Amino acid sequence: MMEFEEKIARLVTTMERHNLDGIVLQRVSSFAWATCGAASYIALTALNGVAWLLVERESRRVITNNIEATRLKAEEPLLEQGWQFAVVPWHGNPELELKKLINGKRIGFDGAFPGALDLSDEMIDLRANLNPAEQERFRSLGKRCAEVMESTLLMIRPGMSEIQISGLLAGEAEKRGVRAVVNLVAVDERIFLHRHPLPTEKKLERYAMIVLGGRWRGLICSVSRLVHFGTPPEDVRRKMACTARVDAALISSTRPGRALGDVLQAGLDTYTRLGFADEWELHHQGGLSGYEPRELKVTPGAARLVGPGQAFAWNPTITGTKMEDTILVGAGGNEILTRTANLPVIPVQANGMTVETPDILVVT
């Protein structure tokens, strides 16, 4: 309960700072954060959940319908955390019930809502500054996602379609209690064409890229890997080595107190030195992680500072190659949570440390 009470205290502090009577959390990510991992979604793609939280100084409520209330009470830790339920019939409107509860009050929301203060930006900081219990859960999730990636890559064979590979990835995730909220696959020339490749019926000949965003207890880890059957072309090898140097620059620069824009610039400078100055324009480079795949995508000049206990997922790419891991920033160093220990790496020296960046798995 210590983690939960700490989060309620942080919400109350936010209320006091803005002179609010209460805060409503409607996003799936915010719900999971405030309840220490409870799920308020039905569809994996939902931004807002089927249950909302109303936190006031002296009370906390869950607003939902009678379908969702049974599971939330029986299978999530909400009752033991002291949440009171405001339940409407499935054919009713929970929003009307919420409006009754907040009528005449000054309320903040974790998103846009008529007449309320939008706290979206502050919620990023609340969700992303992970306490020790959340960090341990993130370590467990990272290990699971690494296992998913390893087992999937080792099962891939030429002749499989992207959709079949996507099914393998999803199945390996589900076996470990992880939901694949991002599941992207590209083979052969599609790797060179699309940064966000939704799986198709195209069949693998030699080269495959798979991308996983895995959710467990609200947290989300991101990881990408490549596999090649036979010796990869020299141009691909060269690009992968350069991508590794960008990745290492980003990971090693992500240290407490550093502005996010400066971290990104370290990666952009590396692209330029290696002769790929424009590649970063073709895809975002990643950013702050937590209860969203990216709580914040880092853009040039971003002033937010890196803090200890934050997670980041960087994903540099040079056309035809990509790498992506989720890291946890510690006071004494960075920890790669999605380290795939049984897959090849490219060790890179950057900022006085060795960063083991992922290499292409070559199957001969």
Short mmCIF file of C-alpha atoms in Angstrom, two decimals:
data_model
loop_
_atom_site.label_atom_id
_atom_site.label_comp_id
_atom_site.label_asym_id
_atom_site.label_seq_id
_atom_site.Cartn_x
_atom_site.Cartn_y
_atom_site.Cartn_z
CA MET A 1 0.00 0.00 0.00
CA MET A 2 2.99 2.33 0.38
CA GLU A 3 3.24 2.78 -3.40
CA PHE A 4 -0.47 3.50 -3.68
CA GLU A 5 -0.55 6.02 -0.84
CA GLU A 6 2.46 7.79 -2.31
CA LYS A 7 0.62 8.22 -5.61
CA ILE A 8 -2.51 9.56 -3.93
CA ALA A 9 -0.33 12.01 -2.01
CA ARG A 10 1.23 13.19 -5.28
CA LEU A 11 -2.23 13.76 -6.75
CA VAL A 12 -3.30 15.73 -3.66
CA THR A 13 -0.16 17.87 -3.98
CA THR A 14 -1.12 18.54 -7.60
CA MET A 15 -4.61 19.58 -6.47
CA GLU A 16 -3.15 21.99 -3.93
CA ARG A 17 -0.79 23.50 -6.47
CA HIS A 18 -3.68 24.30 -8.82
CA ASN A 19 -6.33 24.95 -6.16
CA LEU A 20 -8.42 21.99 -7.37
CA ASP A 21 -11.16 20.07 -5.59
CA GLY A 22 -10.35 16.85 -7.41
CA ILE A 23 -8.62 15.11 -10.30
CA VAL A 24 -10.21 12.72 -12.82
CA LEU A 25 -8.06 10.07 -14.49
CA GLN A 26 -9.63 8.73 -17.66
CA ARG A 27 -6.64 7.43 -19.65
CA VAL A 28 -5.80 3.73 -19.49
CA SER A 29 -2.23 4.68 -18.61
CA SER A 30 -3.22 7.02 -15.77
CA PHE A 31 -5.67 4.47 -14.34
CA ALA A 32 -2.93 1.82 -14.29
CA TRP A 33 -0.45 4.23 -12.70
CA ALA A 34 -2.80 5.35 -9.91
CA THR A 35 -3.95 1.80 -9.06
CA CYS A 36 -0.47 0.20 -9.23
CA GLY A 37 -1.19 -1.76 -12.39
CA ALA A 38 -4.95 -2.30 -12.71
CA ALA A 39 -6.43 -2.57 -16.21
CA SER A 40 -9.31 -0.33 -17.32
CA TYR A 41 -9.27 -1.22 -21.02
CA ILE A 42 -11.21 -3.70 -23.12
CA ALA A 43 -9.77 -2.89 -26.54
CA LEU A 44 -5.96 -2.82 -26.55
CA THR A 45 -6.03 0.32 -28.68
CA ALA A 46 -8.17 2.33 -26.25
CA LEU A 47 -6.73 5.63 -25.04
CA ASN A 48 -9.41 6.16 -22.40
CA GLY A 49 -10.68 3.31 -20.25
CA VAL A 50 -14.09 1.89 -19.41
CA ALA A 51 -13.62 3.05 -15.81
CA TRP A 52 -12.58 6.48 -14.57
CA LEU A 53 -11.03 7.54 -11.27
CA LEU A 54 -12.09 10.58 -9.27
CA VAL A 55 -9.59 11.52 -6.57
CA GLU A 56 -10.52 14.17 -4.01
CA ARG A 57 -8.76 15.08 -0.78
CA GLU A 58 -11.01 12.92 1.40
CA SER A 59 -12.35 10.36 -1.07
CA ARG A 60 -11.54 8.31 -4.12
CA ARG A 61 -14.07 6.79 -6.51
CA VAL A 62 -14.25 4.51 -9.52
CA ILE A 63 -16.95 5.46 -12.04
CA THR A 64 -17.92 2.62 -14.37
CA ASN A 65 -20.80 0.41 -15.53
CA ASN A 66 -22.11 -2.84 -14.08
CA ILE A 67 -20.29 -4.99 -16.65
CA GLU A 68 -16.85 -3.71 -15.68
CA ALA A 69 -17.52 -3.33 -11.95
CA THR A 70 -17.66 -7.07 -11.31
CA ARG A 71 -14.17 -7.75 -12.67
CA LEU A 72 -12.64 -4.60 -11.22
CA LYS A 73 -13.91 -5.48 -7.75
CA ALA A 74 -13.00 -9.17 -7.92
CA GLU A 75 -9.70 -9.21 -9.82
CA GLU A 76 -8.03 -5.82 -9.35
CA PRO A 77 -6.73 -4.38 -6.03
CA LEU A 78 -9.25 -1.51 -6.01
CA LEU A 79 -11.32 -2.48 -2.98
CA GLU A 80 -8.28 -3.06 -0.79
CA GLN A 81 -6.95 0.31 -1.92
CA GLY A 82 -10.14 1.92 -0.62
CA TRP A 83 -11.84 2.92 -3.85
CA GLN A 84 -15.60 3.46 -3.66
CA PHE A 85 -17.60 2.42 -6.71
CA ALA A 86 -20.15 4.58 -8.51
CA VAL A 87 -21.80 2.08 -10.86
CA VAL A 88 -24.32 2.77 -13.63
CA PRO A 89 -26.21 0.23 -15.80
CA TRP A 90 -24.40 -0.86 -18.94
CA HIS A 91 -27.02 1.01 -20.96
CA GLY A 92 -26.51 4.15 -18.87
CA ASN A 93 -23.89 6.89 -19.19
CA PRO A 94 -20.97 6.94 -16.71
CA GLU A 95 -20.07 10.44 -17.86
CA LEU A 96 -23.40 11.75 -16.54
CA GLU A 97 -22.66 10.13 -13.18
CA LEU A 98 -19.23 11.74 -13.18
CA LYS A 99 -20.72 15.14 -13.97
CA LYS A 100 -23.03 14.80 -10.97
CA LEU A 101 -20.08 14.03 -8.71
CA ILE A 102 -18.01 16.99 -9.90
CA ASN A 103 -20.81 19.51 -10.33
CA GLY A 104 -19.75 22.91 -8.99
CA LYS A 105 -16.19 21.76 -8.25
CA ARG A 106 -12.90 22.82 -9.73
CA ILE A 107 -11.56 19.66 -11.38
CA GLY A 108 -8.43 18.68 -13.24
CA PHE A 109 -8.37 15.97 -15.93
CA ASP A 110 -5.55 13.95 -17.42
CA GLY A 111 -6.80 15.15 -20.80
CA ALA A 112 -9.23 17.55 -22.38
CA PHE A 113 -12.68 17.82 -20.75
CA PRO A 114 -15.14 20.73 -20.96
CA GLY A 115 -14.72 23.14 -18.06
CA ALA A 116 -11.81 21.24 -16.49
CA LEU A 117 -8.12 22.00 -16.18
CA ASP A 118 -6.05 19.88 -18.59
CA LEU A 119 -3.26 18.22 -16.59
CA SER A 120 -1.90 16.13 -19.46
CA ASP A 121 1.60 17.56 -19.21
CA GLU A 122 1.86 17.11 -15.44
CA MET A 123 0.56 13.55 -15.69
CA ILE A 124 3.53 12.69 -17.91
CA ASP A 125 5.85 13.51 -15.02
CA LEU A 126 3.69 11.65 -12.50
CA ARG A 127 3.58 8.49 -14.61
CA ALA A 128 7.18 8.62 -15.79
CA ASN A 129 8.97 9.15 -12.47
CA LEU A 130 8.97 5.54 -11.37
CA ASN A 131 9.21 4.57 -7.72
CA PRO A 132 11.21 1.48 -6.61
CA ALA A 133 8.20 -0.88 -6.85
CA GLU A 134 7.47 0.27 -10.40
CA GLN A 135 11.13 -0.09 -11.34
CA GLU A 136 11.07 -3.71 -10.18
CA ARG A 137 7.93 -4.36 -12.24
CA PHE A 138 9.61 -2.74 -15.23
CA ARG A 139 12.62 -5.05 -14.81
CA SER A 140 10.30 -8.05 -14.83
CA LEU A 141 8.49 -6.74 -17.91
CA GLY A 142 11.77 -6.06 -19.71
CA LYS A 143 12.93 -9.62 -19.06
CA ARG A 144 9.64 -10.99 -20.37
CA CYS A 145 9.79 -8.86 -23.53
CA ALA A 146 13.37 -9.92 -24.15
CA GLU A 147 12.32 -13.57 -23.89
CA VAL A 148 9.42 -12.92 -26.28
CA MET A 149 11.78 -11.37 -28.82
CA GLU A 150 14.39 -14.13 -28.54
CA SER A 151 11.91 -16.99 -28.83
CA THR A 152 10.13 -15.38 -31.78
CA LEU A 153 13.32 -14.69 -33.73
CA LEU A 154 14.46 -18.27 -33.25
CA MET A 155 11.17 -19.60 -34.66
CA ILE A 156 11.12 -17.46 -37.80
CA ARG A 157 11.79 -19.27 -41.07
CA PRO A 158 11.89 -18.19 -44.73
CA GLY A 159 8.50 -18.64 -46.36
CA MET A 160 6.56 -17.35 -43.34
CA SER A 161 4.35 -14.36 -43.98
CA GLU A 162 4.61 -11.17 -41.95
CA ILE A 163 1.19 -11.97 -40.50
CA GLN A 164 2.38 -15.42 -39.40
CA ILE A 165 5.44 -13.86 -37.74
CA SER A 166 3.19 -11.30 -36.07
CA GLY A 167 1.09 -14.17 -34.73
CA LEU A 168 4.19 -15.85 -33.30
CA LEU A 169 5.19 -12.61 -31.58
CA ALA A 170 1.73 -12.11 -30.08
CA GLY A 171 1.55 -15.73 -28.95
CA GLU A 172 4.95 -15.65 -27.26
CA ALA A 173 3.93 -12.44 -25.49
CA GLU A 174 0.60 -13.84 -24.27
CA LYS A 175 2.36 -16.94 -22.89
CA ARG A 176 4.24 -14.61 -20.57
CA GLY A 177 1.26 -12.49 -19.58
CA VAL A 178 2.35 -9.64 -21.85
CA ARG A 179 -0.03 -7.87 -24.25
CA ALA A 180 1.51 -6.82 -27.57
CA VAL A 181 0.10 -3.30 -27.88
CA VAL A 182 2.60 -2.67 -30.71
CA ASN A 183 3.24 -5.56 -33.09
CA LEU A 184 5.05 -4.59 -36.31
CA VAL A 185 6.74 -6.85 -38.85
CA ALA A 186 8.52 -6.12 -42.12
CA VAL A 187 10.44 -8.46 -44.38
CA ASP A 188 13.01 -7.88 -47.10
CA GLU A 189 12.39 -4.67 -49.10
CA ARG A 190 9.58 -3.48 -46.79
CA ILE A 191 12.21 -2.87 -44.10
CA PHE A 192 13.70 -0.24 -46.40
CA LEU A 193 10.34 1.35 -47.24
CA HIS A 194 8.36 1.70 -44.01
CA ARG A 195 9.31 2.73 -40.47
CA HIS A 196 5.96 1.53 -39.04
CA PRO A 197 5.28 -1.66 -41.02
CA LEU A 198 1.91 -3.22 -40.24
CA PRO A 199 2.17 -6.95 -41.06
CA THR A 200 1.02 -8.12 -44.49
CA GLU A 201 0.81 -11.41 -46.39
CA LYS A 202 4.27 -10.83 -47.84
CA LYS A 203 6.50 -13.87 -47.32
CA LEU A 204 9.99 -13.76 -45.85
CA GLU A 205 12.89 -14.51 -48.14
CA ARG A 206 15.98 -13.43 -46.17
CA TYR A 207 15.55 -10.40 -43.91
CA ALA A 208 12.99 -9.65 -41.16
CA MET A 209 12.41 -6.92 -38.60
CA ILE A 210 10.04 -7.36 -35.65
CA VAL A 211 8.93 -4.67 -33.23
CA LEU A 212 7.21 -5.26 -29.88
CA GLY A 213 5.55 -2.87 -27.49
CA GLY A 214 4.65 -5.14 -24.57
CA ARG A 215 2.27 -4.14 -21.78
CA TRP A 216 2.19 -5.81 -18.35
CA ARG A 217 0.54 -4.35 -15.25
CA GLY A 218 0.18 -1.05 -17.07
CA LEU A 219 3.85 -0.54 -17.94
CA ILE A 220 5.08 -0.79 -21.53
CA CYS A 221 8.49 -1.93 -22.82
CA SER A 222 9.61 -1.41 -26.42
CA VAL A 223 12.12 -3.60 -28.25
CA SER A 224 13.05 -4.20 -31.92
CA ARG A 225 15.30 -6.82 -33.49
CA LEU A 226 16.44 -8.00 -36.94
CA VAL A 227 17.17 -11.46 -38.34
CA HIS A 228 18.85 -12.31 -41.66
CA PHE A 229 19.05 -15.74 -43.32
CA GLY A 230 22.44 -15.96 -44.97
CA THR A 231 25.13 -13.30 -44.94
CA PRO A 232 23.67 -9.78 -44.88
CA PRO A 233 24.75 -7.38 -47.64
CA GLU A 234 27.77 -5.26 -46.74
CA ASP A 235 25.69 -2.07 -47.00
CA VAL A 236 23.27 -3.38 -44.37
CA ARG A 237 26.15 -4.38 -42.12
CA ARG A 238 27.67 -0.92 -42.44
CA LYS A 239 24.37 0.82 -41.68
CA MET A 240 23.78 -1.43 -38.67
CA ALA A 241 27.20 -0.54 -37.26
CA CYS A 242 26.41 3.16 -37.69
CA THR A 243 22.95 2.79 -36.13
CA ALA A 244 24.66 1.13 -33.18
CA ARG A 245 26.85 4.19 -32.66
CA VAL A 246 23.79 6.47 -32.68
CA ASP A 247 22.04 4.14 -30.22
CA ALA A 248 25.06 4.15 -27.92
CA ALA A 249 25.26 7.95 -28.05
CA LEU A 250 21.60 8.25 -27.05
CA ILE A 251 21.74 5.65 -24.28
CA SER A 252 25.00 6.90 -22.76
CA SER A 253 23.84 10.53 -22.86
CA THR A 254 20.58 9.80 -21.03
CA ARG A 255 21.80 10.78 -17.60
CA PRO A 256 20.13 12.61 -14.70
CA GLY A 257 20.01 16.38 -15.02
CA ARG A 258 20.57 16.46 -18.77
CA ALA A 259 18.01 18.20 -21.00
CA LEU A 260 16.22 15.81 -23.34
CA GLY A 261 17.00 18.07 -26.29
CA ASP A 262 20.71 17.72 -25.52
CA VAL A 263 20.41 13.94 -25.35
CA LEU A 264 18.72 13.90 -28.74
CA GLN A 265 21.36 16.23 -30.15
CA ALA A 266 24.05 13.73 -29.19
CA GLY A 267 22.31 11.22 -31.43
CA LEU A 268 21.81 13.72 -34.26
CA ASP A 269 25.46 14.75 -34.15
CA THR A 270 26.43 11.09 -34.45
CA TYR A 271 24.19 10.62 -37.50
CA THR A 272 25.93 13.61 -39.09
CA ARG A 273 29.47 12.45 -38.31
CA LEU A 274 28.69 9.08 -39.88
CA GLY A 275 27.32 10.59 -43.09
CA PHE A 276 23.60 10.07 -42.40
CA ALA A 277 22.60 13.60 -41.37
CA ASP A 278 19.02 13.40 -42.67
CA GLU A 279 18.03 9.93 -41.45
CA TRP A 280 16.58 11.19 -38.15
CA GLU A 281 13.99 13.17 -40.13
CA LEU A 282 12.44 9.91 -41.36
CA HIS A 283 11.38 8.61 -37.94
CA HIS A 284 11.16 9.82 -34.35
CA GLN A 285 14.10 8.72 -32.23
CA GLY A 286 12.08 7.61 -29.20
CA GLY A 287 11.89 9.11 -25.75
CA LEU A 288 10.44 8.89 -22.28
CA SER A 289 8.62 5.63 -21.53
CA GLY A 290 6.40 4.32 -18.74
CA TYR A 291 2.68 3.64 -18.94
CA GLU A 292 2.55 4.71 -22.61
CA PRO A 293 4.76 3.36 -25.41
CA ARG A 294 6.20 6.88 -25.35
CA GLU A 295 5.08 9.21 -22.60
CA LEU A 296 6.92 11.84 -24.59
CA LYS A 297 8.67 11.70 -27.98
CA VAL A 298 11.80 13.80 -27.71
CA THR A 299 12.12 16.64 -30.21
CA PRO A 300 15.01 19.07 -30.82
CA GLY A 301 15.41 21.60 -28.05
CA ALA A 302 13.23 19.74 -25.52
CA ALA A 303 13.91 21.30 -22.12
CA ARG A 304 12.64 18.54 -19.81
CA LEU A 305 15.41 17.03 -17.72
CA VAL A 306 16.30 13.37 -17.38
CA GLY A 307 15.69 12.08 -13.86
CA PRO A 308 16.78 8.95 -11.98
CA GLY A 309 14.07 6.31 -12.00
CA GLN A 310 12.86 7.23 -15.47
CA ALA A 311 12.66 4.79 -18.39
CA PHE A 312 13.52 5.62 -21.98
CA ALA A 313 13.08 3.76 -25.25
CA TRP A 314 15.33 5.05 -28.02
CA ASN A 315 14.88 3.70 -31.56
CA PRO A 316 17.46 5.04 -34.02
CA THR A 317 17.16 3.90 -37.63
CA ILE A 318 19.15 4.17 -40.81
CA THR A 319 17.14 3.05 -43.82
CA GLY A 320 17.09 -0.75 -43.76
CA THR A 321 18.21 -1.06 -40.13
CA LYS A 322 16.80 -0.28 -36.71
CA MET A 323 17.47 -0.99 -33.05
CA GLU A 324 15.35 -0.36 -29.97
CA ASP A 325 15.63 -1.15 -26.28
CA THR A 326 14.04 0.17 -23.11
CA ILE A 327 16.45 1.45 -20.47
CA LEU A 328 16.08 2.46 -16.83
CA VAL A 329 18.08 5.47 -15.67
CA GLY A 330 19.81 4.92 -12.33
CA ALA A 331 21.90 7.26 -10.21
CA GLY A 332 25.02 5.22 -10.96
CA GLY A 333 24.30 4.15 -14.54
CA ASN A 334 21.75 3.00 -17.08
CA GLU A 335 20.24 -0.47 -17.17
CA ILE A 336 19.04 -2.04 -20.43
CA LEU A 337 15.79 -3.73 -19.38
CA THR A 338 15.18 -5.53 -22.69
CA ARG A 339 18.64 -7.05 -23.05
CA THR A 340 18.37 -10.15 -25.27
CA ALA A 341 21.26 -12.08 -23.75
CA ASN A 342 21.19 -14.91 -26.30
CA LEU A 343 21.24 -12.67 -29.38
CA PRO A 344 24.32 -10.96 -30.88
CA VAL A 345 25.39 -7.47 -29.82
CA ILE A 346 27.63 -4.70 -31.11
CA PRO A 347 29.69 -3.26 -28.21
CA VAL A 348 30.17 0.49 -28.64
CA GLN A 349 32.28 2.85 -26.54
CA ALA A 350 30.44 6.11 -25.82
CA ASN A 351 30.89 8.73 -23.09
CA GLY A 352 33.27 6.54 -21.14
CA MET A 353 31.07 3.46 -21.07
CA THR A 354 30.51 0.33 -23.17
CA VAL A 355 26.99 0.06 -24.54
CA GLU A 356 25.97 -3.35 -25.89
CA THR A 357 23.69 -2.48 -28.79
CA PRO A 358 21.73 -5.21 -30.64
CA ASP A 359 23.14 -6.73 -33.81
CA ILE A 360 21.40 -8.60 -36.62
CA LEU A 361 20.84 -12.28 -35.85
CA VAL A 362 22.43 -14.09 -38.79
CA VAL A 363 21.11 -17.60 -39.50
CA THR A 364 23.28 -19.61 -41.86
#
